[in-house]
PDB file of C-alpha atoms in Angstrom:
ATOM      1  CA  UNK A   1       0.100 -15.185-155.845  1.00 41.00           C
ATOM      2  CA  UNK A   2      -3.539 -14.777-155.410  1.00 41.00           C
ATOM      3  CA  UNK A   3      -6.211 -16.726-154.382  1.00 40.00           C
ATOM      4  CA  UNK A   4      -9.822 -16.896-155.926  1.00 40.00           C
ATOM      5  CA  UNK A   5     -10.953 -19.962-153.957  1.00 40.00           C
ATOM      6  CA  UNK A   6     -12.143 -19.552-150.021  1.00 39.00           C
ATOM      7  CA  UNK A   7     -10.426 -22.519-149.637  1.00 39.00           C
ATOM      8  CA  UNK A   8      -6.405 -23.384-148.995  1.00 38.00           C
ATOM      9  CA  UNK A   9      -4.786 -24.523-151.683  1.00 34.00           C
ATOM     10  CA  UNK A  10      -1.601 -27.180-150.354  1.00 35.00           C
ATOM     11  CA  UNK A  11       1.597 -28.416-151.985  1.00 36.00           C
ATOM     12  CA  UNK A  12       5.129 -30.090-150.618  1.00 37.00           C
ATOM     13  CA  UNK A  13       7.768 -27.338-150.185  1.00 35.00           C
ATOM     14  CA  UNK A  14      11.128 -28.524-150.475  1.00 31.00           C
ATOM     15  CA  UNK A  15      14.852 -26.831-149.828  1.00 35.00           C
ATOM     16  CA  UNK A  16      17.479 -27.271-152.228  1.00 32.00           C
ATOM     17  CA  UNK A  17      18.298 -30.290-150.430  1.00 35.00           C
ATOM     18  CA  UNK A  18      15.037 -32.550-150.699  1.00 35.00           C
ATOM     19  CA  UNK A  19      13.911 -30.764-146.985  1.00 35.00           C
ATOM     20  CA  UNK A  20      12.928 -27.601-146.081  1.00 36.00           C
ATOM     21  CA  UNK A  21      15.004 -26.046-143.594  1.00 35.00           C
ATOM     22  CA  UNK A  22      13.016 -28.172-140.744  1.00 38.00           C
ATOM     23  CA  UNK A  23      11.829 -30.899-143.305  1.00 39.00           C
ATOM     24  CA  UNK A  24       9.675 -31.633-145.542  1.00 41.00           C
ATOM     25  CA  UNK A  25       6.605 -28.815-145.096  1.00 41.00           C
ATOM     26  CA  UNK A  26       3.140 -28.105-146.707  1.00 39.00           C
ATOM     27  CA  UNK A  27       2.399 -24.571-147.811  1.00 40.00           C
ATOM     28  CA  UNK A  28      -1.128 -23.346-147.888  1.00 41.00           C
ATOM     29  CA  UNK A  29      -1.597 -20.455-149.307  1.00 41.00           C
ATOM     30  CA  UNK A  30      -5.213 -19.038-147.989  1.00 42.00           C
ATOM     31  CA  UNK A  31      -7.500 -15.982-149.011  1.00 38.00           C
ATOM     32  CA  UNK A  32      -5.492 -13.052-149.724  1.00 41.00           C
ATOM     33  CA  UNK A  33      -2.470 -14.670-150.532  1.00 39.00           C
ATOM     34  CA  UNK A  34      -1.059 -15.454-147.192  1.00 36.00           C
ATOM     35  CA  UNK A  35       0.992 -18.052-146.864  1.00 37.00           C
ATOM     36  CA  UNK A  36       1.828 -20.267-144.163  1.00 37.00           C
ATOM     37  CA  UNK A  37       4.465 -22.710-143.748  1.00 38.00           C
ATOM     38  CA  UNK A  38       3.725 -26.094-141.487  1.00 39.00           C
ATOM     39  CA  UNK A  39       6.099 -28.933-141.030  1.00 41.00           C
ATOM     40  CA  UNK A  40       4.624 -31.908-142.563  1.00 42.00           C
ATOM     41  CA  UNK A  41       5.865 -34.367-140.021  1.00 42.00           C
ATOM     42  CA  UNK A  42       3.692 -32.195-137.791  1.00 43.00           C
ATOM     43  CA  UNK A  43       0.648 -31.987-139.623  1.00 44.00           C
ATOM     44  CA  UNK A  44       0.468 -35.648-140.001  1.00 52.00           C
ATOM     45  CA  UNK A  45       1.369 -36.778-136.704  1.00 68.00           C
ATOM     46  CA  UNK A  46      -1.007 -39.424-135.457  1.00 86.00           C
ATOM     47  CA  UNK A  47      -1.988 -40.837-132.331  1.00 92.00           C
ATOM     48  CA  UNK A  48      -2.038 -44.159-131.682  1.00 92.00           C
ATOM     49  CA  UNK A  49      -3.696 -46.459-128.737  1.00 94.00           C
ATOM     50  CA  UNK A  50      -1.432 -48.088-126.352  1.00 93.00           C
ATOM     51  CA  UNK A  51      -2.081 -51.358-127.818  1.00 92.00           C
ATOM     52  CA  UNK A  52      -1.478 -50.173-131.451  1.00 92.00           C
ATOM     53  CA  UNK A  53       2.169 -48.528-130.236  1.00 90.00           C
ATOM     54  CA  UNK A  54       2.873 -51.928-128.366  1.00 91.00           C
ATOM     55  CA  UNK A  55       1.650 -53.799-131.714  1.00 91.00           C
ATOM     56  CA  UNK A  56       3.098 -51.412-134.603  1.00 91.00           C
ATOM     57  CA  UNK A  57       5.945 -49.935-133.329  1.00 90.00           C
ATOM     58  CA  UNK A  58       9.510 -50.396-135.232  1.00 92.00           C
ATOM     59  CA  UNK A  59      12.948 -49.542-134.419  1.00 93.00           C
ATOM     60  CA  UNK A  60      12.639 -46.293-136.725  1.00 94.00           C
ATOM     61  CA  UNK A  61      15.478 -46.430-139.662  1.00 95.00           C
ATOM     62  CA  UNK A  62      15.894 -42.776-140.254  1.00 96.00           C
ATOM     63  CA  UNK A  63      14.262 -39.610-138.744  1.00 97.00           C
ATOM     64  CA  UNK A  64      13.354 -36.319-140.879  1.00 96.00           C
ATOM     65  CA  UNK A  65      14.819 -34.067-138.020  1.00 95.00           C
ATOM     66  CA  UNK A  66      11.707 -31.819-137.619  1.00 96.00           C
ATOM     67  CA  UNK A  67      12.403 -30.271-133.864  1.00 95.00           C
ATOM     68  CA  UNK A  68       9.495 -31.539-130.982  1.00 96.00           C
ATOM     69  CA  UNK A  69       7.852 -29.257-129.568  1.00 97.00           C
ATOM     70  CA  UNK A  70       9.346 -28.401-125.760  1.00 98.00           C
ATOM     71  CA  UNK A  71       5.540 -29.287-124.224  1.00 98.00           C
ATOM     72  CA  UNK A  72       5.807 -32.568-126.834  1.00 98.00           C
ATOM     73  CA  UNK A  73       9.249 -33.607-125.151  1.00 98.00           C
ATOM     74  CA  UNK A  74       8.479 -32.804-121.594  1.00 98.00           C
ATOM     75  CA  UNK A  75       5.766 -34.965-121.592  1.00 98.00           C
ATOM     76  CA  UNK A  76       7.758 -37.710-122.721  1.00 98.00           C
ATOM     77  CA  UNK A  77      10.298 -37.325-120.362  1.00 98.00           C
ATOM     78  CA  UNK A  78       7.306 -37.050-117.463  1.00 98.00           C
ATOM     79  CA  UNK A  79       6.343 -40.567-118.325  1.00 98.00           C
ATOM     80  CA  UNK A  80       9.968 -41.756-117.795  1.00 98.00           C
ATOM     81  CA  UNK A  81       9.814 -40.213-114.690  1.00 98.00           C
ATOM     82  CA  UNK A  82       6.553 -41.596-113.578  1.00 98.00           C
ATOM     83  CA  UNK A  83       7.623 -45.278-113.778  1.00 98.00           C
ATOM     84  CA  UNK A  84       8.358 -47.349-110.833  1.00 98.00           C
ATOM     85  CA  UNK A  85      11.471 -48.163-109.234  1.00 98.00           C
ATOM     86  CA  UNK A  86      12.978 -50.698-106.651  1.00 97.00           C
ATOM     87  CA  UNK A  87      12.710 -49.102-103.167  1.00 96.00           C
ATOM     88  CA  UNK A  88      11.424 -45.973-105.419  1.00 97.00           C
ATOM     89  CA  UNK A  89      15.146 -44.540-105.213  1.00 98.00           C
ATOM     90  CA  UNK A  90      14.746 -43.683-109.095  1.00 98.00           C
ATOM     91  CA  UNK A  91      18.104 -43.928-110.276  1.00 98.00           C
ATOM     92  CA  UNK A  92      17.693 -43.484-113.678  1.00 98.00           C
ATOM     93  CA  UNK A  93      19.137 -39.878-114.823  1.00 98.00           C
ATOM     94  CA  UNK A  94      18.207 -38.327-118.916  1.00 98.00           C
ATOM     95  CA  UNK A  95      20.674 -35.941-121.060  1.00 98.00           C
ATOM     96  CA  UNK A  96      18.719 -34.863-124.012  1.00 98.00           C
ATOM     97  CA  UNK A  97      20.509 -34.337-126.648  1.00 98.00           C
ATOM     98  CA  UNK A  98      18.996 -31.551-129.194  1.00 98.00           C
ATOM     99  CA  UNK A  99      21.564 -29.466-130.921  1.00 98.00           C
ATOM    100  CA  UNK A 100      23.226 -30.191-134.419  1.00 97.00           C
ATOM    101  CA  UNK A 101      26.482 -30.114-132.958  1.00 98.00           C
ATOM    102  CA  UNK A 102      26.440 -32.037-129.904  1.00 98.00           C
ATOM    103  CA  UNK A 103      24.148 -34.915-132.125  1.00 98.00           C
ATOM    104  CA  UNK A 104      26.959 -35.188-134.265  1.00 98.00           C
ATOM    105  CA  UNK A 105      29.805 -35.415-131.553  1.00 98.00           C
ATOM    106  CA  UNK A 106      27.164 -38.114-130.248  1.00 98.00           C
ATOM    107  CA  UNK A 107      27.128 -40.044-133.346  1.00 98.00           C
ATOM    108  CA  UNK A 108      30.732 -40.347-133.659  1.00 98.00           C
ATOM    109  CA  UNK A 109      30.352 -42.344-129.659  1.00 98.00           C
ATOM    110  CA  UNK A 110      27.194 -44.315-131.333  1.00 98.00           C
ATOM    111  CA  UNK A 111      29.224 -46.540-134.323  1.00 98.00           C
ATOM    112  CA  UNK A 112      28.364 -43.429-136.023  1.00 98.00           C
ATOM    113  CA  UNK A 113      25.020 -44.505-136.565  1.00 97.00           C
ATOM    114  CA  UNK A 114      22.947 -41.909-138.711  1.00 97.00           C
ATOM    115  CA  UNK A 115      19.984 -41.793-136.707  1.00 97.00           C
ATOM    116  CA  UNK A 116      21.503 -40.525-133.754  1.00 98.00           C
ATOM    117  CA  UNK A 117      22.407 -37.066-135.289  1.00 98.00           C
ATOM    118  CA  UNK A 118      18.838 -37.476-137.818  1.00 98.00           C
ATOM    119  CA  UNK A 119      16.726 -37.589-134.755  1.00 98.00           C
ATOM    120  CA  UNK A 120      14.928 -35.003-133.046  1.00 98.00           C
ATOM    121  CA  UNK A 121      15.628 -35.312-129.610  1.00 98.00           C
ATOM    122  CA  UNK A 122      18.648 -38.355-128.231  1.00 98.00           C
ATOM    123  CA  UNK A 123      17.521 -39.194-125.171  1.00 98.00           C
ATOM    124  CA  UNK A 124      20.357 -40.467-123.423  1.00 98.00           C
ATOM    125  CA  UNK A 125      19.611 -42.739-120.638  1.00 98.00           C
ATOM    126  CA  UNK A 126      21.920 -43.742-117.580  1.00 98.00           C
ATOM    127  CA  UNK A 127      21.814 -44.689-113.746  1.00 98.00           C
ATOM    128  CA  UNK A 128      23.629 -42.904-110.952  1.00 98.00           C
ATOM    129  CA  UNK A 129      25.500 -45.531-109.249  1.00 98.00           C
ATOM    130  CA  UNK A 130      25.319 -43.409-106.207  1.00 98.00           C
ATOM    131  CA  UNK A 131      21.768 -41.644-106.348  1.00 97.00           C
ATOM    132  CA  UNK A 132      20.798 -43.682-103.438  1.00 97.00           C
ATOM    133  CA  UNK A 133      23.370 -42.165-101.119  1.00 97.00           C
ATOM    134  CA  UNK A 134      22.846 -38.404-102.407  1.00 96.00           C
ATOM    135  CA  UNK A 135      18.793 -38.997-102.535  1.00 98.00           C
ATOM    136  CA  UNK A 136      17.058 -40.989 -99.680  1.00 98.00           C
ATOM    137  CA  UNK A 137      16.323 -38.030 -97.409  1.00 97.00           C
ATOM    138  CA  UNK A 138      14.113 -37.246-100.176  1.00 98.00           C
ATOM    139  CA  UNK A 139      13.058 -40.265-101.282  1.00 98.00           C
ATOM    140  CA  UNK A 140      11.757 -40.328 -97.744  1.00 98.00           C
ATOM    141  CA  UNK A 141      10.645 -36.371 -97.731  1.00 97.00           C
ATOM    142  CA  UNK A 142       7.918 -36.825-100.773  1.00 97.00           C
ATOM    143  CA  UNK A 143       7.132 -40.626 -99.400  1.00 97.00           C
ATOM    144  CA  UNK A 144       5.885 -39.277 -96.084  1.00 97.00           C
ATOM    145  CA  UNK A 145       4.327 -36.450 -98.252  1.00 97.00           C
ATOM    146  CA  UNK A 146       2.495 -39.281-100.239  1.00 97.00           C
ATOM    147  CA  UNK A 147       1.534 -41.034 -97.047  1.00 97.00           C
ATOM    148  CA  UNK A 148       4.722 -43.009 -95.971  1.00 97.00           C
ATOM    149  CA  UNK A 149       4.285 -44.444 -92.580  1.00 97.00           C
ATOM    150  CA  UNK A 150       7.271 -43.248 -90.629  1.00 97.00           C
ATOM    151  CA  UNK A 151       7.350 -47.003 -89.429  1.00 97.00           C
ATOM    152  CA  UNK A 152       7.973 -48.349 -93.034  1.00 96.00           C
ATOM    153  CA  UNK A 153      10.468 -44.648 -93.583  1.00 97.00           C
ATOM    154  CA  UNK A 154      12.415 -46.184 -90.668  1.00 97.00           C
ATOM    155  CA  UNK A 155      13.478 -49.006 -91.815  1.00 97.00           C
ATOM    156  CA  UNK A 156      13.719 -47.712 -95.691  1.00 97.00           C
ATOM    157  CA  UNK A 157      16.144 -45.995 -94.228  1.00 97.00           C
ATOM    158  CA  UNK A 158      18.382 -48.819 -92.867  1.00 97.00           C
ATOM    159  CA  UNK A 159      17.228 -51.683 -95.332  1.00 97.00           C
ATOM    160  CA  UNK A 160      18.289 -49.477 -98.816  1.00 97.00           C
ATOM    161  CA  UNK A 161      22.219 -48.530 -97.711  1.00 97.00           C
ATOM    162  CA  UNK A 162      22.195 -52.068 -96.796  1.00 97.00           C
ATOM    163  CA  UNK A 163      20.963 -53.397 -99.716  1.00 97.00           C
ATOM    164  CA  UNK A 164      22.560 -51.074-102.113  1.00 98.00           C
ATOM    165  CA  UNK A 165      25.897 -50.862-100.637  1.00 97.00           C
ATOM    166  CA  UNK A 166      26.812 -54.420-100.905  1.00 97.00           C
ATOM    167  CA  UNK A 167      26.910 -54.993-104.754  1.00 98.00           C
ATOM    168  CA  UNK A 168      29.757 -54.909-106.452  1.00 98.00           C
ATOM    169  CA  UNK A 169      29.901 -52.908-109.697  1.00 97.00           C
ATOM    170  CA  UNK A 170      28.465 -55.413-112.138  1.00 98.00           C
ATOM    171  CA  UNK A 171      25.698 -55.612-109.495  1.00 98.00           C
ATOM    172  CA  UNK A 172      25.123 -52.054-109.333  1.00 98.00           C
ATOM    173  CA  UNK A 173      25.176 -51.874-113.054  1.00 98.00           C
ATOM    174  CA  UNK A 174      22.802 -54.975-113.438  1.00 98.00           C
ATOM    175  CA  UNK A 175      20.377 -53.375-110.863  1.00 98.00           C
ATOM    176  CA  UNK A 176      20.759 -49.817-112.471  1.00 98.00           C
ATOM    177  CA  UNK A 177      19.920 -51.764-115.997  1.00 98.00           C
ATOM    178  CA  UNK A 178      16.801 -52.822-114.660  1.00 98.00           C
ATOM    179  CA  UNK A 179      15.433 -49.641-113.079  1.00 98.00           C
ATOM    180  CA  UNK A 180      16.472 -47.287-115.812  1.00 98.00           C
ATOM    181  CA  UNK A 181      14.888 -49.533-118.633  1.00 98.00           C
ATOM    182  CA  UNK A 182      11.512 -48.993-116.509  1.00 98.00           C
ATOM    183  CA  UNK A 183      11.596 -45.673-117.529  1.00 98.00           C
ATOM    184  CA  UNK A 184      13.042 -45.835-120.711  1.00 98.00           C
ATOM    185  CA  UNK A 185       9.960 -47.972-121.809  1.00 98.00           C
ATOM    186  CA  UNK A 186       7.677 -45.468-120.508  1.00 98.00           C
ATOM    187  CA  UNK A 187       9.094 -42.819-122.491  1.00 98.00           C
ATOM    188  CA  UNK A 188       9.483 -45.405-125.337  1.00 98.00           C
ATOM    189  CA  UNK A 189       5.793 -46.063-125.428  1.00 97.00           C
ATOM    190  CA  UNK A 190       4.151 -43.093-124.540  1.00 98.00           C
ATOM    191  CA  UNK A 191       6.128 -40.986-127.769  1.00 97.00           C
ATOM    192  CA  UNK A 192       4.679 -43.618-129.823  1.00 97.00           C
ATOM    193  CA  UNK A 193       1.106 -43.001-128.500  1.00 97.00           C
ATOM    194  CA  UNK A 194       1.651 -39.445-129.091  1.00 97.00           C
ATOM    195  CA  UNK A 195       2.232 -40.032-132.886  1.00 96.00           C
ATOM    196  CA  UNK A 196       6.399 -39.651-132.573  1.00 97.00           C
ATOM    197  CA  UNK A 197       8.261 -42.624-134.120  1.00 96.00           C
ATOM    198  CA  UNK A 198      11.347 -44.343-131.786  1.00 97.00           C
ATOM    199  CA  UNK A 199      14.769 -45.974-132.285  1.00 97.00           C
ATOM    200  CA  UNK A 200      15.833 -47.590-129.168  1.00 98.00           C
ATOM    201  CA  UNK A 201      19.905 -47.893-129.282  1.00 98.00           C
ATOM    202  CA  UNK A 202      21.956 -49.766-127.239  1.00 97.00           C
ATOM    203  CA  UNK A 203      25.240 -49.244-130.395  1.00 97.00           C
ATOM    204  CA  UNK A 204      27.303 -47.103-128.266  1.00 98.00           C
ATOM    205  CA  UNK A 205      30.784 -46.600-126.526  1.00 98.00           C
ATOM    206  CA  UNK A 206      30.399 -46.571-122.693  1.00 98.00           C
ATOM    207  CA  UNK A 207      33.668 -43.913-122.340  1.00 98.00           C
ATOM    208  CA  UNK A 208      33.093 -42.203-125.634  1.00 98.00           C
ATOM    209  CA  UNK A 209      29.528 -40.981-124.656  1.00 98.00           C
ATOM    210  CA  UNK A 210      30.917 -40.413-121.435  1.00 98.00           C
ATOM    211  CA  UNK A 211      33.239 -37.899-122.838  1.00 98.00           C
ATOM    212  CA  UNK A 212      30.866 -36.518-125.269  1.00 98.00           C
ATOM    213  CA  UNK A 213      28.458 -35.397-122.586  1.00 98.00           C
ATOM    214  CA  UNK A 214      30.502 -35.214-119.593  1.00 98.00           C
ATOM    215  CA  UNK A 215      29.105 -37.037-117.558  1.00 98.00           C
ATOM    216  CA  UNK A 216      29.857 -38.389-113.551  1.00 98.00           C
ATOM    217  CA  UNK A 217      32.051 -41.466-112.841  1.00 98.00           C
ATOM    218  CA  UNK A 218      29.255 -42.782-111.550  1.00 98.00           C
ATOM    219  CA  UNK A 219      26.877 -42.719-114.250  1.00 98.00           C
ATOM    220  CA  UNK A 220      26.189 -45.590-116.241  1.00 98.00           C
ATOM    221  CA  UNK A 221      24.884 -45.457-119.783  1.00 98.00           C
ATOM    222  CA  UNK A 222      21.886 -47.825-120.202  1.00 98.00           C
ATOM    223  CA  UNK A 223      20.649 -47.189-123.604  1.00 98.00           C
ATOM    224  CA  UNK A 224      20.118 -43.920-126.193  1.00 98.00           C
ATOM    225  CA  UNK A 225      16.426 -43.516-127.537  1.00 98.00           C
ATOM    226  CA  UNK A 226      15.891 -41.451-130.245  1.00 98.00           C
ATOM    227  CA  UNK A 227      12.192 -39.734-131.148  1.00 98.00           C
ATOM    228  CA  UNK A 228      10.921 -37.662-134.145  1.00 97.00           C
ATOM    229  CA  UNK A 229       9.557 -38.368-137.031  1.00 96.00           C
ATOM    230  CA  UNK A 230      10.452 -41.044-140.001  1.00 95.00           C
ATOM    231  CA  UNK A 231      11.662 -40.152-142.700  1.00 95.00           C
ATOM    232  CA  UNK A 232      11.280 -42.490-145.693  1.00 91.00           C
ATOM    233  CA  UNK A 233      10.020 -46.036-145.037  1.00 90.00           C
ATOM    234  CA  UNK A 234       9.910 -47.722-142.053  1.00 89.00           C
ATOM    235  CA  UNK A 235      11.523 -50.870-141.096  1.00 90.00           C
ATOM    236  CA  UNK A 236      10.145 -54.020-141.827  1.00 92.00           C
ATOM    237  CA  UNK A 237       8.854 -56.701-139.402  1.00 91.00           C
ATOM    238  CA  UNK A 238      11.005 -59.151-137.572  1.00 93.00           C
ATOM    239  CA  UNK A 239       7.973 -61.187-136.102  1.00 94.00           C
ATOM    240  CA  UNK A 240       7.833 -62.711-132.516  1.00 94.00           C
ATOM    241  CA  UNK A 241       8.248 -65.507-131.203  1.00 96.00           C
ATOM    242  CA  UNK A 242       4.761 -67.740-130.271  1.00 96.00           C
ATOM    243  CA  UNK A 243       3.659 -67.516-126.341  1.00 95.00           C
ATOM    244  CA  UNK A 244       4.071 -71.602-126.338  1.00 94.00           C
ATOM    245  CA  UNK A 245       7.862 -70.893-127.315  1.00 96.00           C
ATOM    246  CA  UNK A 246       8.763 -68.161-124.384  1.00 96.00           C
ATOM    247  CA  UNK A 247       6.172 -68.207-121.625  1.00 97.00           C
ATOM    248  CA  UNK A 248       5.775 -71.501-119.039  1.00 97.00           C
ATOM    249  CA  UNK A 249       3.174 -72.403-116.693  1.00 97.00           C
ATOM    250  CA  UNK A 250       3.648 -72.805-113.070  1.00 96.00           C
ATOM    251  CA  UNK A 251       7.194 -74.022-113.731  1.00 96.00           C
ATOM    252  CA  UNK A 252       9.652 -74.466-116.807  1.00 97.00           C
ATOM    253  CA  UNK A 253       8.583 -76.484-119.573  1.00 94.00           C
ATOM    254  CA  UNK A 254       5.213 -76.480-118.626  1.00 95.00           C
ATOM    255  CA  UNK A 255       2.728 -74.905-120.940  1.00 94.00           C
ATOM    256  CA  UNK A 256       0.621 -72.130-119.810  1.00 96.00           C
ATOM    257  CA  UNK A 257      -3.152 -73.187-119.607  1.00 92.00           C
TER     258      UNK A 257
END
């Protein structure tokens, strides 16, 4: 169809099923007649400040299923891997989760919740009970890289097998909890910032996902966080509990002046 007008003329595009074939889109149809289709979770995509994310972000009902970009989803997963970590041993391990099939087979571990297979990108985080054995020679490696006094790398190396190899399993998995939600927030926020919306999961079978995605005995699966872009309305707000009712000063019970 041709265009008179210099300037782009836009309208929804929809599939047969409500969606185009990578959600809903916008067509603009330019000078000439060429048309070009854009994903309209992509074109409206915006950036928030950290304290907006922190402040407006909710557990995302639904997702429209419109892929992330790879440079999008590595730089969500570099923020995950730039949080801190006891004894910086990093223990925390991701399986993303992208195709249709395996998101469905993932769903069916989840309580079949309808999010998992409607989001973009699952990111599936666990701990590796036994990172700590396989990595502290390079723990060490990049810490003397960084700067690492070889006085403090000496005893690293004595102090974490120490530490580490006296918990028992609920202790491993407690202390794994703890380190991979570090990271998991990280990612968390930082999608969020970058105009994705998030559903943080925690609705899952331990042996079932396990299965699904093959992973080590020793991994432990921490929590699933799914990222892309809502689709319908979002959900609404729980509210939060007053500082006076959660945060103490000096000592329980006092009040924080």
């Amino acid at each position: 169809m041709p265009v008179s007008s210099p300037g782009a003329i836009l309208r929804n595009h929809f599939g047969r099923n409500g969606k185009g074939l990578e959600g809903p889109t916008i067509v603009l149809l330019g000078c000439g007649g060429i048309l070009v289709r854009m994903r309209k979770s992509a074109m409206t995509k915006n950036k928030k400040t950290l304290s907006q994310a922190i402040q407006e972000r909710r557990a995302t009902p639904s997702f429209d299923g419109a892929p992330i970009p790879p440079e999008d989803l590595k730089q969500i997963l570099e923020a995950g891997l730039s949080a801190p970590s006891g004894y910086n041993m990093q223990p925390w391990r991701f399986i993303v989760v992208q195709s249709p099939e395996q998101k469905k087979r993932l769903r069916a571990a989840s309580y079949n919740q309808a999010k998992v297979e409607e989001a973009s990108a699952v990111i599936v985080a666990c701990g590796d009970a036994d990172g700590w054995r396989k990595d502290l020679d390079l723990m060490l490696q990049l810490g003397r890289e960084g700067g690492m006094p070889e006085s403090y790398a000496a005893q690293a190396r004595s102090s974490v097998p120490n530490y580490l190899s006296s918990f028992s399993s609920e202790q491993m998995r407690a202390w794994l909890n703890k380190q991979v939600m570090l990271a998991f927030t990280h990612m968390l926020l930082t999608a969020e910032v970058m105009g994705y919306d998030t559903a943080p999961m925690e609705g899952f079978e331990q042996d079932k996902v396990h299965e699904v995605l093959r992973l080590p005995l020793s991994y432990w699966v921490v929590a699933l966080l799914g990222v892309g872009h809502m689709n319908g309305t979002d959900k609404f707000y729980g509210g939060r509990f007053e500082m006076g009712h959660t945060v103490f000063g000096e000592e329980f019970g006092k009040p924080l002046k």
